[in-house]
Coordinates of C-alpha atoms and ligand atoms in Angstrom, one line a residue:
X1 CA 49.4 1.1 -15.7
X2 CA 50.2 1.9 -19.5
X3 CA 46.5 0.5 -20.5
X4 CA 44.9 3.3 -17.8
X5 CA 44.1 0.9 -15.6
X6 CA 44.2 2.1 -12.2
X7 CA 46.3 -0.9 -10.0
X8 CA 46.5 -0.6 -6.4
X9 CA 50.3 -0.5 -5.3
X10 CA 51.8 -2.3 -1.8
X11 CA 53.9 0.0 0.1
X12 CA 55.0 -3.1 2.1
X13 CA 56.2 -6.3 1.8
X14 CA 55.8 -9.8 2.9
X15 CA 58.1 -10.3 5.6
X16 CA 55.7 -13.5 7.4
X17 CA 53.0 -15.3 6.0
X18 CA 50.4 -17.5 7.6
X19 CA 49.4 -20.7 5.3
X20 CA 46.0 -21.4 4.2
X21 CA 43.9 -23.6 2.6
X22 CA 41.2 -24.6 -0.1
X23 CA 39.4 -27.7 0.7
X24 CA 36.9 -28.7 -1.9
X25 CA 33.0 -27.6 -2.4
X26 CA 31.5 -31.3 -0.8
X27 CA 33.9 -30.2 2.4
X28 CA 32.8 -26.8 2.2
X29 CA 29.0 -27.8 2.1
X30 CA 29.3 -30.1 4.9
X31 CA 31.1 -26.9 7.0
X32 CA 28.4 -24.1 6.3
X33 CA 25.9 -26.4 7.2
X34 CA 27.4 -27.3 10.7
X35 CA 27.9 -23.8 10.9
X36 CA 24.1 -23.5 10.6
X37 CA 24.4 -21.0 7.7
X38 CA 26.5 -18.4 9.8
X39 CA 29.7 -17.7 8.8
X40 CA 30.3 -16.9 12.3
X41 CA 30.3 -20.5 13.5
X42 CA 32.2 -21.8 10.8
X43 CA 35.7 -23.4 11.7
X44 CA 38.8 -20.8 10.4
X45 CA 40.5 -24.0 9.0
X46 CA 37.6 -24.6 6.4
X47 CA 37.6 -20.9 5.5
X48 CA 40.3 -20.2 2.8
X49 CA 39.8 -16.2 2.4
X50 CA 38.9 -14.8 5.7
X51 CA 36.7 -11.8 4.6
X52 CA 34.4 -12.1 7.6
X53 CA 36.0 -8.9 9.1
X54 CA 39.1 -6.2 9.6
X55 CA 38.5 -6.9 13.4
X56 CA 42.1 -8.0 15.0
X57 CA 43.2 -9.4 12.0
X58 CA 45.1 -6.8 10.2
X59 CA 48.8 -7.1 9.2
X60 CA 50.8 -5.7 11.8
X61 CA 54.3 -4.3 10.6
X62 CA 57.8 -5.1 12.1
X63 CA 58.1 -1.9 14.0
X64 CA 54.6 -2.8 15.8
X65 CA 56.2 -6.3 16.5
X66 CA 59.3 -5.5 17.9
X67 CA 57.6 -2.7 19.7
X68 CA 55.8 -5.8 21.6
X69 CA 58.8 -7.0 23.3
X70 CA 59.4 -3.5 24.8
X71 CA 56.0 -3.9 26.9
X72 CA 56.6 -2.9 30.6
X73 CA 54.7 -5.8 31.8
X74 CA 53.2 -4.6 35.2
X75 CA 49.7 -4.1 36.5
X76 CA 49.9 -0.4 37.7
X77 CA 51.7 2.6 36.0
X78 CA 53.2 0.8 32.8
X79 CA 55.3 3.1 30.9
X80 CA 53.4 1.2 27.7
X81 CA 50.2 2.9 28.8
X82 CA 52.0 6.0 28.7
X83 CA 53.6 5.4 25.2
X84 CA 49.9 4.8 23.9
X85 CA 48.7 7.6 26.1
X86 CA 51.4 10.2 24.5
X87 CA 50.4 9.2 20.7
X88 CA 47.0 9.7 21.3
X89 CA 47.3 13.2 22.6
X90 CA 49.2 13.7 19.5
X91 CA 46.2 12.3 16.9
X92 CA 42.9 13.8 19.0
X93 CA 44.8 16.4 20.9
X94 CA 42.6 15.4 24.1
X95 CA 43.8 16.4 27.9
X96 CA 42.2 12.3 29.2
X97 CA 42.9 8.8 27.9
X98 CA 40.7 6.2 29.6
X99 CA 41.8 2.1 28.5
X100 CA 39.6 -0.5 27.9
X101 CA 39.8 -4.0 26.5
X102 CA 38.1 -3.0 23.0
X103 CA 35.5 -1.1 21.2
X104 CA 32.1 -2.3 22.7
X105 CA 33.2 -1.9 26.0
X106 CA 33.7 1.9 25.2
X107 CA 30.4 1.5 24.3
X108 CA 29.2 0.0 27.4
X109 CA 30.8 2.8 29.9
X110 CA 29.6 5.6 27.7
X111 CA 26.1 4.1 27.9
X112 CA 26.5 3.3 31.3
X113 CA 27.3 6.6 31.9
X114 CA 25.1 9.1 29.7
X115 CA 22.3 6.7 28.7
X116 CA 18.9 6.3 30.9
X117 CA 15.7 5.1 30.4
X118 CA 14.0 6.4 27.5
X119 CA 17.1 8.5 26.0
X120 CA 17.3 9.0 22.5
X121 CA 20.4 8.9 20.5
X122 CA 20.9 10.2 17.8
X123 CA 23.5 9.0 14.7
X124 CA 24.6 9.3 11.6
X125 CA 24.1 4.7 11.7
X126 CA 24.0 2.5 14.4
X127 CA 26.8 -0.5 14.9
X128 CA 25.5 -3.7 16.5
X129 CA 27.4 -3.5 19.4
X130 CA 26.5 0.5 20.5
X131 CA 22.7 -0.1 19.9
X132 CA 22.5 -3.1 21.6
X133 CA 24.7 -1.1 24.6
X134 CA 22.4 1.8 24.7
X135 CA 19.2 -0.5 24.8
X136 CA 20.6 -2.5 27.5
X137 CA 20.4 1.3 29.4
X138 CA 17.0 1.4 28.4
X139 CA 17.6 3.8 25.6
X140 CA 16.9 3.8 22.1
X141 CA 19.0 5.2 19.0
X142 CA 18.2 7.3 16.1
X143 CA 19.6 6.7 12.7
X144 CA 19.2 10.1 10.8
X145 CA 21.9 9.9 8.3
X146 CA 21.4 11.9 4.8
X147 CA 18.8 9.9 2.0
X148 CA 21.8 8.9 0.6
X149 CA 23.3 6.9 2.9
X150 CA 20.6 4.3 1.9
X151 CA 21.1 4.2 -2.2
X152 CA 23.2 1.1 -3.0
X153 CA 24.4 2.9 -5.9
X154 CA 25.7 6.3 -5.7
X155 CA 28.3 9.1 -6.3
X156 CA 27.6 10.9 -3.0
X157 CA 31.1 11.2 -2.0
X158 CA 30.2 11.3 2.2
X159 CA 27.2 8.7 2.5
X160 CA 28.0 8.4 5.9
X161 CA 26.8 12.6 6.8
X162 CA 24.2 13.3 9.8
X163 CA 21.2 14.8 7.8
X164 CA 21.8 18.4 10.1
X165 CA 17.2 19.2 9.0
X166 CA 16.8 16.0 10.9
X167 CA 19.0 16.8 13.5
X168 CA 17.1 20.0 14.6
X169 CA 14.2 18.2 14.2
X170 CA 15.6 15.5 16.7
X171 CA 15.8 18.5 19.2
X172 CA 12.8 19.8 18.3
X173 CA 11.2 16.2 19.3
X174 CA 12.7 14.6 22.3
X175 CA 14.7 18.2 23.4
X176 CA 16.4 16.8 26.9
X177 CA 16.0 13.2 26.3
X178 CA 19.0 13.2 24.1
X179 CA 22.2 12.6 26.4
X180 CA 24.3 13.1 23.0
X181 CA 24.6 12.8 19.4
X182 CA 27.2 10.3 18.0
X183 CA 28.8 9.9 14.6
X184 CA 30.5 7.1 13.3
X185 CA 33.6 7.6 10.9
X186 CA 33.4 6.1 8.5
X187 CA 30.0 3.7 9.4
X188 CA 30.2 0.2 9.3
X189 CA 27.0 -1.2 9.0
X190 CA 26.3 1.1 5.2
X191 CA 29.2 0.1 3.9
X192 CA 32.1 1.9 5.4
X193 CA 30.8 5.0 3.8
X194 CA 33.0 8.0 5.3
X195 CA 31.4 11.3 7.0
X196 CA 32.8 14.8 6.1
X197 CA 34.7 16.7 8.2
X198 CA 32.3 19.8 7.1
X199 CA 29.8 17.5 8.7
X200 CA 31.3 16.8 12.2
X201 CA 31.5 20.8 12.4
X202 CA 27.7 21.2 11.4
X203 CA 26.9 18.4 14.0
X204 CA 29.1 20.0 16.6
X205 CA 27.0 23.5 15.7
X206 CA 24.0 21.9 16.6
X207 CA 25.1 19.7 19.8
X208 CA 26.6 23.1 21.3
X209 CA 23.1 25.4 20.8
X210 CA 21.8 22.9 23.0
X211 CA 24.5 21.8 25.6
X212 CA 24.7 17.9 24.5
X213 CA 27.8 15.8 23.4
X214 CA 29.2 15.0 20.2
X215 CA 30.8 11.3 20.5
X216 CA 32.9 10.1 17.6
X217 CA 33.3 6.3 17.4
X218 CA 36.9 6.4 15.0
X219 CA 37.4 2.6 14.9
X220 CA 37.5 3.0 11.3
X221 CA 38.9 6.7 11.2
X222 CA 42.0 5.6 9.1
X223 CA 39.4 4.8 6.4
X224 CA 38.3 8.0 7.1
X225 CA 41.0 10.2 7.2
X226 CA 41.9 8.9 3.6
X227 CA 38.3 9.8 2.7
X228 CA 38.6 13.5 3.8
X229 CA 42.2 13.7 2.5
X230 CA 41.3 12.4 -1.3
X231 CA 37.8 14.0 -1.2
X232 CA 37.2 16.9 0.6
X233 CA 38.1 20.1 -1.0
X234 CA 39.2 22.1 1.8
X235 CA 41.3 18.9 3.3
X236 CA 43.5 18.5 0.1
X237 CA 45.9 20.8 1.3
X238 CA 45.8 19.3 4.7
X239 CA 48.1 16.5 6.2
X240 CA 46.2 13.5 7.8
X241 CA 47.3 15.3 10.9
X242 CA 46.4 18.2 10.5
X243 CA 42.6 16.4 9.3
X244 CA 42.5 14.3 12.5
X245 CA 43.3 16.8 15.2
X246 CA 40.7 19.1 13.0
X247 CA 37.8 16.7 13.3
X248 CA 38.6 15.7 17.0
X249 CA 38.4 19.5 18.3
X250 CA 35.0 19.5 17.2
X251 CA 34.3 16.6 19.5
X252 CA 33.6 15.9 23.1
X253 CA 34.2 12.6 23.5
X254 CA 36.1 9.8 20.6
X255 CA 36.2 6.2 21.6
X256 CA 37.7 3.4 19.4
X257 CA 38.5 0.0 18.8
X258 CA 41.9 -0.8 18.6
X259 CA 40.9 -4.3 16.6
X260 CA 41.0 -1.5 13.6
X261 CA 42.2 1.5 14.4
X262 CA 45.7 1.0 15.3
X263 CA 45.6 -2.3 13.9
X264 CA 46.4 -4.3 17.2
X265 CA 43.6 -5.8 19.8
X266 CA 42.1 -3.0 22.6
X267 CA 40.3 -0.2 22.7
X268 CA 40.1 3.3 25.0
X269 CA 37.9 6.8 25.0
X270 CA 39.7 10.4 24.6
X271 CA 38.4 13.5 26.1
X272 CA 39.2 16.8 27.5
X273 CA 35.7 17.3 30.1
X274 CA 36.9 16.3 33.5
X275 CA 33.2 15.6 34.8
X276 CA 32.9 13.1 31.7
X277 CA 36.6 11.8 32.5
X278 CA 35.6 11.4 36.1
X279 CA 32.3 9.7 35.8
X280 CA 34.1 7.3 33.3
X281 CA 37.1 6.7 35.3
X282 CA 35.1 5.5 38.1
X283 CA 33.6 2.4 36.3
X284 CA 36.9 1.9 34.0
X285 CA 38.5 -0.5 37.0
X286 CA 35.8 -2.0 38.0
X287 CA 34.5 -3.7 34.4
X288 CA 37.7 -3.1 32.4
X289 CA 40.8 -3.2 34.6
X290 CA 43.1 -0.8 36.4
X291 CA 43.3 2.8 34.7
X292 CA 46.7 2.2 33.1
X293 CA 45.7 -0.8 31.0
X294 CA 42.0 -1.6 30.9
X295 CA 41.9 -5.0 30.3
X296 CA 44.8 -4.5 27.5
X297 CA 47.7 -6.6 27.3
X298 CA 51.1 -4.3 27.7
X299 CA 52.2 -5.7 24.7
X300 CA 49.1 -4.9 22.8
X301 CA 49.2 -1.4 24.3
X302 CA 52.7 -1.0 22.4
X303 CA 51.6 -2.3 19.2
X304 CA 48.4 -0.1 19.2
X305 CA 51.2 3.4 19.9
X306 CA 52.8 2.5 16.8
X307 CA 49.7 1.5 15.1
X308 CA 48.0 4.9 16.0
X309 CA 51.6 6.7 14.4
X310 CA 50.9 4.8 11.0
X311 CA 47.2 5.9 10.7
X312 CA 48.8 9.5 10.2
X313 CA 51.0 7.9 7.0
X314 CA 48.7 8.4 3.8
X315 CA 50.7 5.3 2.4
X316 CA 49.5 3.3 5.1
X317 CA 45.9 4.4 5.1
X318 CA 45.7 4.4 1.7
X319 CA 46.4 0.7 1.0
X320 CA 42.9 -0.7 2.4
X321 CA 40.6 2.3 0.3
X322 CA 42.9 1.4 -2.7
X323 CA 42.3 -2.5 -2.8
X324 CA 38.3 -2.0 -2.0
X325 CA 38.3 0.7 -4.8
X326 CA 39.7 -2.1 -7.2
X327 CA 37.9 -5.3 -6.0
X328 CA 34.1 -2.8 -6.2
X329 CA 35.7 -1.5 -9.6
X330 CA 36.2 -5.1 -10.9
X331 CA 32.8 -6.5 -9.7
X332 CA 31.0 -3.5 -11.5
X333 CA 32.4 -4.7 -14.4
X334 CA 31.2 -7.7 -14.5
X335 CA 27.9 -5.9 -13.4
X336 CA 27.4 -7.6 -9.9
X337 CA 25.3 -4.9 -7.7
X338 CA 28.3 -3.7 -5.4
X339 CA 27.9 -0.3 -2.9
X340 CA 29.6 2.7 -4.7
X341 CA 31.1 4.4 -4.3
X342 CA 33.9 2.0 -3.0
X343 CA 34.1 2.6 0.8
X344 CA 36.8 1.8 3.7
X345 CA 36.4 -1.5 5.8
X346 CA 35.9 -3.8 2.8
X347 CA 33.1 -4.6 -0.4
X348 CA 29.9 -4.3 0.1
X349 CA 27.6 -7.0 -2.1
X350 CA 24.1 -6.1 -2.2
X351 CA 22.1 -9.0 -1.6
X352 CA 18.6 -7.8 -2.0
X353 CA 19.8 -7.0 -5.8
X354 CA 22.5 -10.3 -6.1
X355 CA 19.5 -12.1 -4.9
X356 CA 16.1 -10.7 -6.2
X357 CA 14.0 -13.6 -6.7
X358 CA 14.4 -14.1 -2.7
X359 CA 11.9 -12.2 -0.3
X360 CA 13.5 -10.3 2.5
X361 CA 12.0 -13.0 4.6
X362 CA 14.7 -15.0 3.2
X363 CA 17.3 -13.9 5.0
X364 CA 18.9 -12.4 1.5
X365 CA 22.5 -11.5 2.9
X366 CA 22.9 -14.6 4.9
X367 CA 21.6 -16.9 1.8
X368 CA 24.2 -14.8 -0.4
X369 CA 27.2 -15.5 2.6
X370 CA 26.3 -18.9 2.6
X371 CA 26.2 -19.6 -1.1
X372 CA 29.9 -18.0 -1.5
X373 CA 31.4 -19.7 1.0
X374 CA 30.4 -22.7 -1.1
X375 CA 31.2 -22.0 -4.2
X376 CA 34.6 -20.0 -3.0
X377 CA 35.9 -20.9 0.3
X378 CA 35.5 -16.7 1.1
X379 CA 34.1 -16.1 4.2
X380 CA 31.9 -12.9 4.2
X381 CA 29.9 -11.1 7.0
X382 CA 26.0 -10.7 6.9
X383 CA 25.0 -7.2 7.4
X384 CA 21.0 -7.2 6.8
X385 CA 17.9 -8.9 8.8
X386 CA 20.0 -11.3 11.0
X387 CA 22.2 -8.1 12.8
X388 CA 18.9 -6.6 13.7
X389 CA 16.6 -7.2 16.8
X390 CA 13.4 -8.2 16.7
X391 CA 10.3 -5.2 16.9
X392 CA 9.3 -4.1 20.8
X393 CA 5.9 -6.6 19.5
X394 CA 8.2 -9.6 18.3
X395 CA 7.5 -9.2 14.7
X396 CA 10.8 -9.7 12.6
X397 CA 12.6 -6.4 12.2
X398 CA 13.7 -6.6 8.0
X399 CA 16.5 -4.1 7.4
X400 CA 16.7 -1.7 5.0
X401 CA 19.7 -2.5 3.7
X402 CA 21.2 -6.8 2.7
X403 CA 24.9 -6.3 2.2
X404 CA 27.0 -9.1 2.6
X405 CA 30.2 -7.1 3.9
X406 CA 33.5 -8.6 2.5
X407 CA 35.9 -7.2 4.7
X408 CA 39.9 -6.5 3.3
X409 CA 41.8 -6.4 6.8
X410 CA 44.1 -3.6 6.2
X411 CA 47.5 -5.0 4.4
X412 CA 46.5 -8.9 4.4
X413 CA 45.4 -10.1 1.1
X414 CA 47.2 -10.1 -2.3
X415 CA 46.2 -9.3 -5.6
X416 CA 45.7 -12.5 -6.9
X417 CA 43.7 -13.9 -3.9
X418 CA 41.4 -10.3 -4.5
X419 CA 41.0 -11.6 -8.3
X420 CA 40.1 -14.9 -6.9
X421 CA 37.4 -13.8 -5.0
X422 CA 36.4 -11.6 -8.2
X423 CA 35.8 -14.8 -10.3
X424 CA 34.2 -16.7 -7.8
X425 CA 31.2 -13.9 -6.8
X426 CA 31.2 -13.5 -10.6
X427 CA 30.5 -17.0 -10.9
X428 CA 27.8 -16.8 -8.2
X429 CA 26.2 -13.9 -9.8
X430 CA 25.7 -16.0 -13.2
X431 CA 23.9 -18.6 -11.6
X432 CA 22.4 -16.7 -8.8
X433 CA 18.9 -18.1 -9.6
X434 CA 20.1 -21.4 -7.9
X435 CA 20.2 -19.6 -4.4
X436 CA 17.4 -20.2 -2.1
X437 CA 16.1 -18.9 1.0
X438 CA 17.3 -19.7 4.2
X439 CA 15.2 -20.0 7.6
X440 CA 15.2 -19.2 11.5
X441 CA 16.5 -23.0 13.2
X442 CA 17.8 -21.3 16.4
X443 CA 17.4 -17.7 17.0
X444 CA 19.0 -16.0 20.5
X445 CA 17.1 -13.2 21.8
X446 CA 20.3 -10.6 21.4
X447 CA 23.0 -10.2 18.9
X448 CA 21.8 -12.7 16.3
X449 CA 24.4 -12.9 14.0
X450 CA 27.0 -14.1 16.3
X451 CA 25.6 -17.4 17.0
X452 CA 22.0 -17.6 15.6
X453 CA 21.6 -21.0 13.0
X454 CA 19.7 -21.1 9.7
X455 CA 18.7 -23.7 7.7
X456 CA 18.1 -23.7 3.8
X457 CA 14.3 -23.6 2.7
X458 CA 14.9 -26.6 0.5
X459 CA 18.1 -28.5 -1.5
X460 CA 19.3 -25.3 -3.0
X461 CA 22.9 -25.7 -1.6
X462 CA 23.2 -29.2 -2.9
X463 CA 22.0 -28.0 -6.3
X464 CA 24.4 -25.3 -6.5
X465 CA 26.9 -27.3 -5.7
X466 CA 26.2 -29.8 -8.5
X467 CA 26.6 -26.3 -11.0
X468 CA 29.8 -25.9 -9.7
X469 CA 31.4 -29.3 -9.9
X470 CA 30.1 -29.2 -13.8
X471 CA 32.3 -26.1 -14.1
X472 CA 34.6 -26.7 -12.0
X473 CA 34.9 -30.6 -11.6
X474 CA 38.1 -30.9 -9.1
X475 CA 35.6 -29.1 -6.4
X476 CA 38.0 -26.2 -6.0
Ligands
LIG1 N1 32.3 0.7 16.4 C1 32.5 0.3 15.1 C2 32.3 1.3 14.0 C3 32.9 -1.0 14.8 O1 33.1 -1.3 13.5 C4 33.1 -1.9 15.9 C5 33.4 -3.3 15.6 C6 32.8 -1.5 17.2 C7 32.5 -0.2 17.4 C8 33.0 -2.4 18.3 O2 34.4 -2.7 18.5 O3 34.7 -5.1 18.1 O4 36.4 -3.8 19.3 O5 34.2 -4.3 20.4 N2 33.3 -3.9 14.5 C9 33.7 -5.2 14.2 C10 33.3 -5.6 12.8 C11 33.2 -6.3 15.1 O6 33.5 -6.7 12.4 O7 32.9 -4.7 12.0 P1 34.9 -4.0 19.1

């Protein structure tokens, strides 16, 4: 802009538009606390920004549309799995392509497969969804990413790198009990923080002195690639191509889901080994669905082919990056304790700053996600204490990190509904001493954050609310 100001740009336009709504702070109070403080249960009609996640809700574009009514409908040999097959070849340049309905079911054949009891895996982070996969195996994981990784405030371009001392060391320590090393680009769970391409070949190094693996989960890859492109010396000259076929021939086996990358709904593993592509293929049909569409509709299959084509268009992978740079630049101004650098996947609040007063025995990310969605209508993601699992002796397992993720699904929101948001969490952080704690009222035994309940400590919520309808007396 003349004033310097660095403004995101669309390289799209609107062409159709889903309607939304605002309903007022009583409704809104009444909502998250039916939703037991998890803004997982809550109703997508009370929500009015839907910033829970960029899972199988990013814009698709005209061209994946209309490729939708070109599915060949069929259960065996559908020339849509062999559209999607052919692109993929083209991005990871593997020999196999093995279908399955989305990313966690990757997660569960690969485990299936490679994991045993009392296998160690190690990672640059865990997701959710793979730790709870390779547990279920009777395995365990090892985060070993860089220091880094967990400093909420940093200029460490690649936060997401494997630490490669800690990766010998790794070796050095449980030597054949690792089945293979896996790296997540970029990781979810710190932020969306992207890994190097220098530091898939360092990994790769490592996994090859010692015969093991090197699995790439690239559900957020597009994020990524735009990383490597914009930040990595020796990519600059590179074109997103070029970058992706680079990082996947250091690789053994990539699996993704196609909720993000390719910005559709599925999922599928690429590889070139044919004992790995045999072992998998066996149990593809029997939890997923035949080989040529693993529990993917044909349609979807279409849209994920040209989906896949656009993640190698630096306009298109640019546009999420770009808006999360902004909304991270704008909260930083008004000093709210943000992850930084900006990531891919969306912005990252930290909670155990936002929210000092509270002990992490408050539940300081879900206290935060409840508290916006009641003064904004945004609906954000907890990422702390309630996605982990209890310790082996029961005790609660506090994570190192609070974020309350606030995903951008990839071409979705405008700039005005981004300022929104802005002004609402800078509201929040003004009167953030009116937050309370929050409280177990039913806790599963697995994957808490889908469907666990809290309750609030005290009246905090109705107080806050009270603050708000002073400043903002029409409730919105
Ligand atoms: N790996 C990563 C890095 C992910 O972000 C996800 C999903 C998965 C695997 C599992 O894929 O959902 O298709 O089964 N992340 C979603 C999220 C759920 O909201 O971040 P899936």
């Amino acid at each position: 802009m003349r004033n310097g100001e660095e403004l995101p740009l669309e390289m799209h336009k609107v062409k159709i538009v889903q309607r939304i709504d605002l309903k007022p702070v009583e409704h809104r109070l009444q909502a998250i606390d039916e939703a037991g403080n998890n803004t997982f249960l809550l109703r997508n009609r009370d929500v009015f920004l839907d910033m829970l996640t960029d899972s199988g809700v990013n814009a698709m574009s005209n061209l994946q549309q209309s490729a939708m009514l070109t599915a060949d409908d069929c259960y065996a040999g559908s020339e849509s799995f062999y559209r999607l097959e052919a692109e993929l070849k083209k991005v990871f340049n593997k020999k196999y392509f093995l279908p399955a309905h989305q990313g966690r079911a990757c997660e569960h054949l690969i485990s299936r497969v490679l994991v045993k009891p009392g296998s160690i895996v190690p990672m640059n982070y865990h997701f959710t969804t793979t730790k709870a996969h390779i547990r279920l195996q009777g395995g365990d994981i090892l985060e070993i990413p860089i220091d880094e990784a967990y400093k909420i405030e940093s200029d460490c371009l690649f936060k997401g790198n494997i630490d490669i001392d800690k990766l010998h060391e790794a070796f050095e320590q449980y030597g054949d009990r690792i089945p293979f090393v896996r790296l997540e680009a970029g990781t979810n769970l710190i932020g969306g923080q992207p890994i190097s391409l220098q530091n898939i070949k360092d990994v790769k190094a490592v996994c090859k002195s010692h015969g093991v693996p090197l699995v790439l989960d690239t559900s957020l890859m597009q994020d990524n690639l735009y990383f490597m492109k914009t930040r990595e010396e020796s990519c600059k000259d590179m074109t997103i191509l070029e970058i992706c076929n680079e990082a996947a021939a250091h690789v053994d086996l990539i699996y993704f889901s196609a909720r993000k990358f390719g910005c559709a709904k599925g999922g599928g593993m690429c590889m070139s080994d044919e004992k790995l592509f045999e072992a998998l293929r066996e149990i593809v049909p029997l939890f997923e669905g035949f080989l040529t569409y693993g529990g993917m509709s044909d349609k979807e299959m279409e849209a994920i082919a040209v989906g896949v084509r656009d993640v190698l268009d630096f306009d298109v992978i640019s546009q999420g990056p770009q808006f999360i740079k902004y909304m991270v630049s704008e909260l930083r101004k008004a000093g709210v304790p943000v992850v930084t650098p900006a990531g891919g996947l969306g912005c990252h609040l930290d909670a155990k700053q936002f929210l000092s007063h509270l002990g992490c025995e408050y539940f300081q990310s879900a206290s935060l996600s409840s508290a916006l969605y009641i003064v904004s209508g945004v609906r954000g993601m907890e990422r702390g204490t309630m996605a982990e699992e209890r310790n082996p002796d029961g005790s609660e397992h506090y994570s190192p990190v609070e974020l309350l993720r606030l995903a951008l699904p990839r071409r979705v929101f405008t700039m005005s509904q981004i300022k929104y948001a802005v002004d609402r969490i800078t509201w929040l952080y003004e009167n953030r001493h009116l937050v309370g704690g929050l409280k177990w009222k039913e806790e599963p035994r697995i994957l808490r954050f889908f469907f666990g309940k809290l309750e609030p400590v005290d009246d905090w919520q109705r107080k806050l609310a009270d603050r708000f309808l002073q400043d903002f007396p029409n409730g919105y």
